[in-house]
Every structure is written in C-alpha cells, then in structure tokens.
Amino acid sequence: MANSTKITTYLLCIFFLLGADFLYAQCNSNVPQVGGTVTFVWDTSNGLPSPVTISGVKRHYENYILVNVIGGITYSVNSPHIRVCFNQQLLNLSGNNFTPNQSGQVRIYYDGWFNNTTLTISVVSGQNTADSQDVPPAINNKWRTHFYKGTDNTNAPPSSYKYLGYFDLPESFNIKKSSGTFEIYSQESTDVRMFASPDFFLTRALMRSTRKGLYYVNLGADDGTRLKIDNTLVYDNWNNISQPKWNPVNNQIINLSGNSLMFYEFYNGGLPLWYLFETSDSDKIIENTISGEQTLCAGGSNGTPVTGDDFNRRNQYGFTPTFAFQWYYTTSIGGVPTDINGATQKDFTPNPQTAPFNQTGTYYLYRRASVTFKNIGMSQQTESVTSNPIKIIVRNQPTAKTKPSKKSFCQDENNAKITITVNNGSGGQPPFTLNYTIDGVTQQYQSNSNIFEIPINTNQAGEFHYQYVSITDGNGCTNQLNQSDIITIKPLPTAVFSGQDTTLCLNTPAAQIPWVTFTGELPFTVKIKAAKTGNPPIEIDETLAENENSLTINHPPNDEGEFTYELLWVSDKNGCKTFFTNQKVVVNVVKPSITLTTPENITWCLPEIVSAVYDEGSGHTNVSENSYVLPSGDTTLDVTINPVPCCPNPVLKWTINNNLSNVRTGQPSTHTGISFENDTSTDKTYNITYWLECNGQKYNYVTREVRIIPRPQINFSN
C-alpha cells in the first residue's frame, strides 16, 4: 500500500511538471506571428464582418495568429485543433468558438498535424460587454462616440446587443464620408479593435462639458440627429421631419452649466454621410459678467454704470431669437431676488434717489440675460444666464444745517461766524467737508467734528452772498445743500479831525471849537475822555442829534489850566464802532500876568529938608519937603507884563491905596508927579495895586508895598 502511494505521488509530480511545460508550449509568445494582425471590418452586407483567412499556420504551436478582439463578441476558427491565449491565459473554447471577456489581442495556435495549413477566423455573434455605454471619456470636453452596428432610427435608445465599441472625437468635429471605415476602440486602449463600415449604423456620443452659459452650436447630419443635455432633449431632428431635412443646421442654442453631460445621437442609413457638432469660445452667446462695485449715498447723485458684456446676436433657421436683460437685486448672497422695474438695458446705473438704493444697506446686483429661441424639433423656449453679483453699498447721506451768528456785522467785528451742524450734531463718518462759495468764489472747510464754525471775513464792507454748495463725509457721500445767506458787512463810521489845540483867556465867553466830522449812518454816539492836567480824567458818552455829524468842543474858560479832550470811539446807528488812538485836542485857559520887579517892596526915605517954618499957633514946624516924589522916568515901580496868545497886548493899570478915582494906565515910569507923603514921625506905607485889562476882563491883581521912612523930628523953640 505504501509503495502504491509513492508511485501515485511520483506520477502526479511528473504530470504537473509536464502540464506546466505543456501550457507554456500552447501560449508561447516567443514563436513567430504568422500573417498580419487580424482586425475585423464590420459591414452590413450580411450583418457580420467578413471572415479572415490566414495561410502558413504551422503545427504544434510553432507560430500563432494575432487577432484584435472585443470582449463579449464570439469568434470562430474553422478547425477544432486550436488553442486561444489572452496574454498567457488559455481561453475556454466552445467547439471551435471562443468569447473573450476583455477587449484586446488574442493569439491563436494550431495543434494539429498538418503543417503550413490555412485557418479562417470569423465573427459569429454577440456584442461588446467590456465597455460601459453610458460613460463619457475621462477627459472633459471630448466626445466618446459609442458605435452600434446595423441599427436605424427605429431603435431608440440603441439596442445593446448591437454595441461594438467606441471612438473619441474632439469637442467640435465635422465628419464627411463617402467611403472608408470607423476605427472602433475598447477599454481605453489606443489600439483599434475593429473597423466598422460607415454606411449603416447609429452612434451615441457622450461628453462632459465644462462650458458654462448659453452657446450657439452647429449640429446635425444628413440623417437623423438629436441632442440631450442632462437628459433633457434640446434638439430633435431624428426622423428628419423638421426643416431643414437632410442637412445640418447652424445656431442652435444650448445652455450649459459648467458640468453638463451631453448626449448626441446620430443614425446613418447609407453613404455618403455628413455628421457634425461645432462650438467654440466665439459661439458663446454671453458670458454675462458684470463689474462696477460701488458705494452710494442715499438720496445723492447717481452712481457709476454697472457694465457687462453684450449678447452675441445671431438668427436661427426660421426663427429670430429675442435677447433681453433684466436687472435685479438681493439683500444677501442667495437671497430672494427682486426685479428692478424698467432695468432692462445692457448696463445699469444705480440711482440712490429711487428704490431700492435710496435706503441704506448692502445690496447685491445681478443681471439676468435671457434668450427666447426655437431649436429644430422643439417648442419655443427661454433660457437665461445669471451674472456674478456686484455689491452696492448705500450709506446715509450727510445732512448739514447752516446758521450765521447773525447776518449783519460791522466791519472788523470779531466773532463773526457761521455754525455748521452735520447730521443733527452726531453720527456719520468724519472728516466732513463743506464746500461753499462767497460771491462765486469757491471755498472749502473741513472738520472732524459734527459741529464746527467757519469764520466770516469782516475786513471788507459790503454785501456778500454765501452759497452752501455741498457737505461731504469721510465715506465720500456728498449732499447738495442748496442753502444760502446774504451776509452784510457794514462799514465803520469814519472821522475827519479838524480840531486844533486852542488857547482861551480866562473868563472869556465859552469857545466853540470844531473838532471832528463823521461819516456813516446817523445818529452817532461818541465817547470822550476829558481831563484837566493834574486831575483824574472823566469819560463821557454822548449821542449826537439825529441830523448832526460833527463834534464841537464847547469849553467855558472859567477855570485856568490845561484841558485835554480825547475821542475814544464813535459808533453809528448800526452800532458799528470805530476806535481812535491819541486823537486829542488841548484847550489851554490862560490869563496875562504881571511880574513885580525886584525888590517887590520898596522903602524910600524922605528927601533932605529945604525949608522949615514953625507955626506958632499950632506949635508945629512945617517942613515943605515931606513927600517922596518919584523922579520922572524912574522904573523902580514898573512891572513886567506877561502877555498870552489870547491877550497879546494887555493894558496895565494901577492905583495907590486902592484909590479907584485915580487909576493910572501904563507903567509908573511913564507918569510924573507921583509922590508919597509922610509927615508923621513913623513909617508910612503905601500899597500900589497893579492889574491888566484885556478883552473886557481884569487879570492878575498884584500889590507891592512902598514904605516911606520919616526924617528925624525937628523942633524949633523960641
């Protein structure tokens, strides 16, 4: 029993070793290929490809026939003595037939005893089961055209049992054939697996398009075509019941999403054939890209136009498309759209004076571009493309109120200003810029405060027109103000000074001294400072009479001294005040004066006795020379006269011992016989009073004393 087990194991090992060598011998790729590579041509003569005959086939696997095959199709060889290898794997045979599961190339080996024999290979039946019929190519914008043999317009959708494989076409193609074949591919191979006659077939092409928007396409064929986009029929000339028959058509309109799956079907009932699909960037109807993001001010001036591209307008066969724009807005991305009434032009200018842009907020502006068209075999329809959003920010428009401190000012008046209140005193984005004009000359003032003041120039008198043009905030929002003020700058009163320093004589009538003449609106009020030298000054406000425009100093000269009158200011009816500096008039009230010569008081002795007579009756001695007589021309008693301008030649008068009955005029030296008697034994005193007379006034009474000393007493006796 043990020996039989060993024998069995030995035989199995020999079998496996020989079996492996045997398999290698059947699928040996190191032997030569006989004949050319077999690629079947599927025609419609009998519904199957014509058989292919290969001569020179050697026995015992010494060469092989290389055949392009498609998975799922059954092939037949006219000999039972064959082996079929796919790569290094033997395919199962069903008699003389084999059906590969994959597309590619098979090697057919002959294992009979006849050398240099001839084998015939044919297609028996079946369909492509290796490829998916509903998958576009991995590359976008490229057609995968699935080919169905021997079908016609009655098979819709195509029957899978007629499916052979595919060929790829670019996005745009234009195929014309009157002969030749189609190259059929399978399972992403770059090798042709079959040829197909172009005379009777159906194709179903799929393409994933990255184009987005509305496009014109030229499409169709000399037999039936139809186009679906994302499983929606958009063009149908399948049975050639629509015009134009048997011809492609231009400018059919399609709407692509940027990821659209396109199905394009075509059947051909015989040669010649013409089959096309054409589109390009230049066929885009509209990109519908808009630009013009901006910030507006509610109630302000119009914004700038939001612009975009225009339609690429073309006519269709038998129909004139209608192209239309509609602008709309939302208040958030993806929000509820609201059409803007009347906004149907290519461009749109936001108007912040009308809804919705007269309200503050953030808006997203869109443009809907729509086309109403009619493709072949379809009802009239409208497709639209929505633009990108454009942000429109609407801000509050600044407001401004203007208020002059008053509307009438005096020339050179201080604190003349106009108060500007922005946004009722708070809020908004500074800085705020006020644009205004003064008599048409543009001015500008900027402030970071909501309340600010602009100065009024009062240097020049006149009437000035202030026009407040606009207020602009830090966001650039400008509000046209249309406000104005008439500001009057009244001239200051003027003064022409004519007064001169004046000298008046004491106690003369009051003097009227013309001082100053005013111009301006009457009545005038003046302020005068008056002072006597050595005394504190006083200030006097005085309003002139309604019709009086000059000022006269009325000075009664009843007090001797220097008096100064100074005009401090003058104001007119409007209260406009002109101030003055050092506008003074000095009035000197004076009198002429007398200066006594030295010595002021005089002492004289009586002259020597010339004769003396004794009076017995009285017992006195009478001396005839008891008087002092002033010699003629003697100036001892003269005085110095000091005249003044108002009294240049005063008259000197004098009297002795106030004897007003004997008033002398002129200097004593001009008089004769002036004597001073003293017949007493004691000194006798005389008072001489001098004064001056001028303008009817008497001035400067001065007195000097004249003392007469007696002689010694002389007594005579009997």
PDB file of N, CA and C in Angstrom, residues 303-357:
ATOM      1  N   GLY A 303     -24.890 106.734  -9.176  1.00  0.00           N
ATOM      2  CA  GLY A 303     -23.631 106.015  -9.150  1.00  0.00           C
ATOM      3  C   GLY A 303     -23.043 105.920 -10.546  1.00  0.00           C
ATOM      4  N   THR A 304     -22.020 105.117 -10.659  1.00  0.00           N
ATOM      5  CA  THR A 304     -21.405 104.870 -11.960  1.00  0.00           C
ATOM      6  C   THR A 304     -22.073 103.660 -12.600  1.00  0.00           C
ATOM      7  N   PRO A 305     -22.088 103.577 -13.922  1.00  0.00           N
ATOM      8  CA  PRO A 305     -22.765 102.452 -14.570  1.00  0.00           C
ATOM      9  C   PRO A 305     -22.127 101.118 -14.193  1.00  0.00           C
ATOM     10  N   VAL A 306     -22.986 100.147 -13.911  1.00  0.00           N
ATOM     11  CA  VAL A 306     -22.555  98.753 -13.778  1.00  0.00           C
ATOM     12  C   VAL A 306     -22.640  98.168 -15.178  1.00  0.00           C
ATOM     13  N   THR A 307     -21.522  97.729 -15.690  1.00  0.00           N
ATOM     14  CA  THR A 307     -21.450  97.328 -17.089  1.00  0.00           C
ATOM     15  C   THR A 307     -21.166  95.845 -17.215  1.00  0.00           C
ATOM     16  N   GLY A 308     -21.491  95.320 -18.361  1.00  0.00           N
ATOM     17  CA  GLY A 308     -21.232  93.914 -18.645  1.00  0.00           C
ATOM     18  C   GLY A 308     -21.166  93.686 -20.139  1.00  0.00           C
ATOM     19  N   ASP A 309     -20.871  92.450 -20.496  1.00  0.00           N
ATOM     20  CA  ASP A 309     -20.774  92.113 -21.909  1.00  0.00           C
ATOM     21  C   ASP A 309     -22.167  92.062 -22.535  1.00  0.00           C
ATOM     22  N   ASP A 310     -22.199  92.156 -23.844  1.00  0.00           N
ATOM     23  CA  ASP A 310     -23.466  92.163 -24.571  1.00  0.00           C
ATOM     24  C   ASP A 310     -23.690  90.802 -25.230  1.00  0.00           C
ATOM     25  N   PHE A 311     -24.891  90.620 -25.750  1.00  0.00           N
ATOM     26  CA  PHE A 311     -25.228  89.383 -26.450  1.00  0.00           C
ATOM     27  C   PHE A 311     -24.467  89.281 -27.769  1.00  0.00           C
ATOM     28  N   ASN A 312     -24.130  88.064 -28.089  1.00  0.00           N
ATOM     29  CA  ASN A 312     -23.637  87.721 -29.416  1.00  0.00           C
ATOM     30  C   ASN A 312     -24.874  87.322 -30.221  1.00  0.00           C
ATOM     31  N   ARG A 313     -25.443  88.265 -30.910  1.00  0.00           N
ATOM     32  CA  ARG A 313     -26.754  88.068 -31.526  1.00  0.00           C
ATOM     33  C   ARG A 313     -26.628  87.411 -32.901  1.00  0.00           C
ATOM     34  N   ARG A 314     -27.420  86.341 -33.085  1.00  0.00           N
ATOM     35  CA  ARG A 314     -27.495  85.670 -34.387  1.00  0.00           C
ATOM     36  C   ARG A 314     -28.938  85.212 -34.610  1.00  0.00           C
ATOM     37  N   ASN A 315     -29.268  85.016 -35.861  1.00  0.00           N
ATOM     38  CA  ASN A 315     -30.570  84.454 -36.203  1.00  0.00           C
ATOM     39  C   ASN A 315     -30.484  82.941 -36.307  1.00  0.00           C
ATOM     40  N   GLN A 316     -31.612  82.280 -36.029  1.00  0.00           N
ATOM     41  CA  GLN A 316     -31.712  80.839 -36.202  1.00  0.00           C
ATOM     42  C   GLN A 316     -32.451  80.532 -37.503  1.00  0.00           C
ATOM     43  N   TYR A 317     -32.346  79.274 -37.880  1.00  0.00           N
ATOM     44  CA  TYR A 317     -33.074  78.844 -39.077  1.00  0.00           C
ATOM     45  C   TYR A 317     -34.573  78.966 -38.808  1.00  0.00           C
ATOM     46  N   GLY A 318     -35.221  79.864 -39.531  1.00  0.00           N
ATOM     47  CA  GLY A 318     -36.659  80.007 -39.423  1.00  0.00           C
ATOM     48  C   GLY A 318     -37.138  80.702 -38.162  1.00  0.00           C
ATOM     49  N   PHE A 319     -36.231  81.289 -37.390  1.00  0.00           N
ATOM     50  CA  PHE A 319     -36.673  81.936 -36.150  1.00  0.00           C
ATOM     51  C   PHE A 319     -35.674  83.032 -35.787  1.00  0.00           C
ATOM     52  N   THR A 320     -36.229  84.141 -35.302  1.00  0.00           N
ATOM     53  CA  THR A 320     -35.383  85.241 -34.833  1.00  0.00           C
ATOM     54  C   THR A 320     -35.427  85.273 -33.314  1.00  0.00           C
ATOM     55  N   PRO A 321     -34.332  84.944 -32.655  1.00  0.00           N
ATOM     56  CA  PRO A 321     -34.342  84.924 -31.186  1.00  0.00           C
ATOM     57  C   PRO A 321     -34.564  86.325 -30.610  1.00  0.00           C
ATOM     58  N   THR A 322     -35.093  86.342 -29.407  1.00  0.00           N
ATOM     59  CA  THR A 322     -35.268  87.585 -28.651  1.00  0.00           C
ATOM     60  C   THR A 322     -34.273  87.592 -27.503  1.00  0.00           C
ATOM     61  N   PHE A 323     -33.516  88.668 -27.406  1.00  0.00           N
ATOM     62  CA  PHE A 323     -32.491  88.792 -26.374  1.00  0.00           C
ATOM     63  C   PHE A 323     -32.938  89.863 -25.378  1.00  0.00           C
ATOM     64  N   ALA A 324     -32.852  89.556 -24.099  1.00  0.00           N
ATOM     65  CA  ALA A 324     -33.363  90.504 -23.099  1.00  0.00           C
ATOM     66  C   ALA A 324     -32.495  90.474 -21.848  1.00  0.00           C
ATOM     67  N   PHE A 325     -32.410  91.655 -21.221  1.00  0.00           N
ATOM     68  CA  PHE A 325     -31.747  91.785 -19.922  1.00  0.00           C
ATOM     69  C   PHE A 325     -32.786  92.163 -18.870  1.00  0.00           C
ATOM     70  N   GLN A 326     -32.576  91.708 -17.674  1.00  0.00           N
ATOM     71  CA  GLN A 326     -33.354  92.143 -16.519  1.00  0.00           C
ATOM     72  C   GLN A 326     -32.417  92.217 -15.320  1.00  0.00           C
ATOM     73  N   TRP A 327     -32.341  93.406 -14.740  1.00  0.00           N
ATOM     74  CA  TRP A 327     -31.518  93.591 -13.547  1.00  0.00           C
ATOM     75  C   TRP A 327     -32.372  93.354 -12.306  1.00  0.00           C
ATOM     76  N   TYR A 328     -31.769  92.710 -11.325  1.00  0.00           N
ATOM     77  CA  TYR A 328     -32.470  92.508 -10.062  1.00  0.00           C
ATOM     78  C   TYR A 328     -31.459  92.568  -8.932  1.00  0.00           C
ATOM     79  N   TYR A 329     -31.980  92.579  -7.719  1.00  0.00           N
ATOM     80  CA  TYR A 329     -31.093  92.683  -6.565  1.00  0.00           C
ATOM     81  C   TYR A 329     -31.566  91.754  -5.465  1.00  0.00           C
ATOM     82  N   THR A 330     -30.651  91.438  -4.575  1.00  0.00           N
ATOM     83  CA  THR A 330     -30.963  90.751  -3.327  1.00  0.00           C
ATOM     84  C   THR A 330     -30.267  91.517  -2.207  1.00  0.00           C
ATOM     85  N   THR A 331     -30.678  91.238  -1.000  1.00  0.00           N
ATOM     86  CA  THR A 331     -30.029  91.885   0.144  1.00  0.00           C
ATOM     87  C   THR A 331     -29.024  90.966   0.814  1.00  0.00           C
ATOM     88  N   SER A 332     -28.843  89.785   0.251  1.00  0.00           N
ATOM     89  CA  SER A 332     -27.816  88.864   0.733  1.00  0.00           C
ATOM     90  C   SER A 332     -27.504  87.904  -0.398  1.00  0.00           C
ATOM     91  N   ILE A 333     -26.327  87.321  -0.337  1.00  0.00           N
ATOM     92  CA  ILE A 333     -25.970  86.329  -1.345  1.00  0.00           C
ATOM     93  C   ILE A 333     -26.938  85.159  -1.218  1.00  0.00           C
ATOM     94  N   GLY A 334     -27.591  84.823  -2.324  1.00  0.00           N
ATOM     95  CA  GLY A 334     -28.566  83.746  -2.288  1.00  0.00           C
ATOM     96  C   GLY A 334     -29.925  84.167  -1.782  1.00  0.00           C
ATOM     97  N   GLY A 335     -30.113  85.469  -1.544  1.00  0.00           N
ATOM     98  CA  GLY A 335     -31.382  85.951  -1.031  1.00  0.00           C
ATOM     99  C   GLY A 335     -32.459  85.992  -2.098  1.00  0.00           C
ATOM    100  N   VAL A 336     -33.641  86.420  -1.685  1.00  0.00           N
ATOM    101  CA  VAL A 336     -34.789  86.477  -2.595  1.00  0.00           C
ATOM    102  C   VAL A 336     -34.564  87.587  -3.619  1.00  0.00           C
ATOM    103  N   PRO A 337     -34.633  87.265  -4.909  1.00  0.00           N
ATOM    104  CA  PRO A 337     -34.394  88.295  -5.924  1.00  0.00           C
ATOM    105  C   PRO A 337     -35.609  89.195  -6.112  1.00  0.00           C
ATOM    106  N   THR A 338     -35.329  90.452  -6.371  1.00  0.00           N
ATOM    107  CA  THR A 338     -36.375  91.427  -6.679  1.00  0.00           C
ATOM    108  C   THR A 338     -35.981  92.159  -7.952  1.00  0.00           C
ATOM    109  N   ASP A 339     -36.826  92.016  -8.979  1.00  0.00           N
ATOM    110  CA  ASP A 339     -36.542  92.710 -10.229  1.00  0.00           C
ATOM    111  C   ASP A 339     -36.636  94.216 -10.033  1.00  0.00           C
ATOM    112  N   ILE A 340     -35.785  94.935 -10.754  1.00  0.00           N
ATOM    113  CA  ILE A 340     -35.803  96.397 -10.731  1.00  0.00           C
ATOM    114  C   ILE A 340     -36.624  96.864 -11.922  1.00  0.00           C
ATOM    115  N   ASN A 341     -37.688  97.540 -11.645  1.00  0.00           N
ATOM    116  CA  ASN A 341     -38.616  97.949 -12.684  1.00  0.00           C
ATOM    117  C   ASN A 341     -37.922  98.831 -13.717  1.00  0.00           C
ATOM    118  N   GLY A 342     -38.062  98.447 -14.983  1.00  0.00           N
ATOM    119  CA  GLY A 342     -37.506  99.233 -16.077  1.00  0.00           C
ATOM    120  C   GLY A 342     -36.033  99.023 -16.335  1.00  0.00           C
ATOM    121  N   ALA A 343     -35.373  98.202 -15.526  1.00  0.00           N
ATOM    122  CA  ALA A 343     -33.926  97.993 -15.688  1.00  0.00           C
ATOM    123  C   ALA A 343     -33.700  96.838 -16.650  1.00  0.00           C
ATOM    124  N   THR A 344     -33.808  97.123 -17.931  1.00  0.00           N
ATOM    125  CA  THR A 344     -33.731  96.076 -18.951  1.00  0.00           C
ATOM    126  C   THR A 344     -32.670  96.375 -20.000  1.00  0.00           C
ATOM    127  N   GLN A 345     -31.778  97.285 -19.699  1.00  0.00           N
ATOM    128  CA  GLN A 345     -30.718  97.616 -20.645  1.00  0.00           C
ATOM    129  C   GLN A 345     -29.470  96.794 -20.353  1.00  0.00           C
ATOM    130  N   LYS A 346     -28.536  96.898 -21.266  1.00  0.00           N
ATOM    131  CA  LYS A 346     -27.273  96.178 -21.089  1.00  0.00           C
ATOM    132  C   LYS A 346     -26.555  96.628 -19.828  1.00  0.00           C
ATOM    133  N   ASP A 347     -26.516  97.913 -19.581  1.00  0.00           N
ATOM    134  CA  ASP A 347     -25.853  98.463 -18.403  1.00  0.00           C
ATOM    135  C   ASP A 347     -26.908  99.072 -17.482  1.00  0.00           C
ATOM    136  N   PHE A 348     -26.521  99.242 -16.238  1.00  0.00           N
ATOM    137  CA  PHE A 348     -27.463  99.775 -15.254  1.00  0.00           C
ATOM    138  C   PHE A 348     -26.721 100.736 -14.338  1.00  0.00           C
ATOM    139  N   THR A 349     -27.327 101.891 -14.135  1.00  0.00           N
ATOM    140  CA  THR A 349     -26.747 102.894 -13.239  1.00  0.00           C
ATOM    141  C   THR A 349     -27.614 103.007 -11.994  1.00  0.00           C
ATOM    142  N   PRO A 350     -27.095 102.632 -10.826  1.00  0.00           N
ATOM    143  CA  PRO A 350     -27.888 102.743  -9.597  1.00  0.00           C
ATOM    144  C   PRO A 350     -28.224 104.204  -9.304  1.00  0.00           C
ATOM    145  N   ASN A 351     -29.481 104.423  -8.985  1.00  0.00           N
ATOM    146  CA  ASN A 351     -29.958 105.769  -8.660  1.00  0.00           C
ATOM    147  C   ASN A 351     -30.323 105.806  -7.181  1.00  0.00           C
ATOM    148  N   PRO A 352     -29.532 106.483  -6.357  1.00  0.00           N
ATOM    149  CA  PRO A 352     -29.807 106.495  -4.921  1.00  0.00           C
ATOM    150  C   PRO A 352     -30.968 107.397  -4.529  1.00  0.00           C
ATOM    151  N   GLN A 353     -31.672 107.910  -5.526  1.00  0.00           N
ATOM    152  CA  GLN A 353     -32.850 108.713  -5.220  1.00  0.00           C
ATOM    153  C   GLN A 353     -34.141 107.924  -5.426  1.00  0.00           C
ATOM    154  N   THR A 354     -34.009 106.698  -5.939  1.00  0.00           N
ATOM    155  CA  THR A 354     -35.181 105.849  -6.131  1.00  0.00           C
ATOM    156  C   THR A 354     -34.916 104.495  -5.504  1.00  0.00           C
ATOM    157  N   ALA A 355     -36.014 103.794  -5.212  1.00  0.00           N
ATOM    158  CA  ALA A 355     -35.908 102.476  -4.587  1.00  0.00           C
ATOM    159  C   ALA A 355     -35.178 101.514  -5.522  1.00  0.00           C
ATOM    160  N   PRO A 356     -34.387 100.590  -4.968  1.00  0.00           N
ATOM    161  CA  PRO A 356     -34.177 100.385  -3.527  1.00  0.00           C
ATOM    162  C   PRO A 356     -32.987 101.167  -2.976  1.00  0.00           C
ATOM    163  N   PHE A 357     -32.244 101.819  -3.876  1.00  0.00           N
ATOM    164  CA  PHE A 357     -30.950 102.356  -3.462  1.00  0.00           C
ATOM    165  C   PHE A 357     -31.057 103.701  -2.752  1.00  0.00           C
TER     166      PHE A 357
END
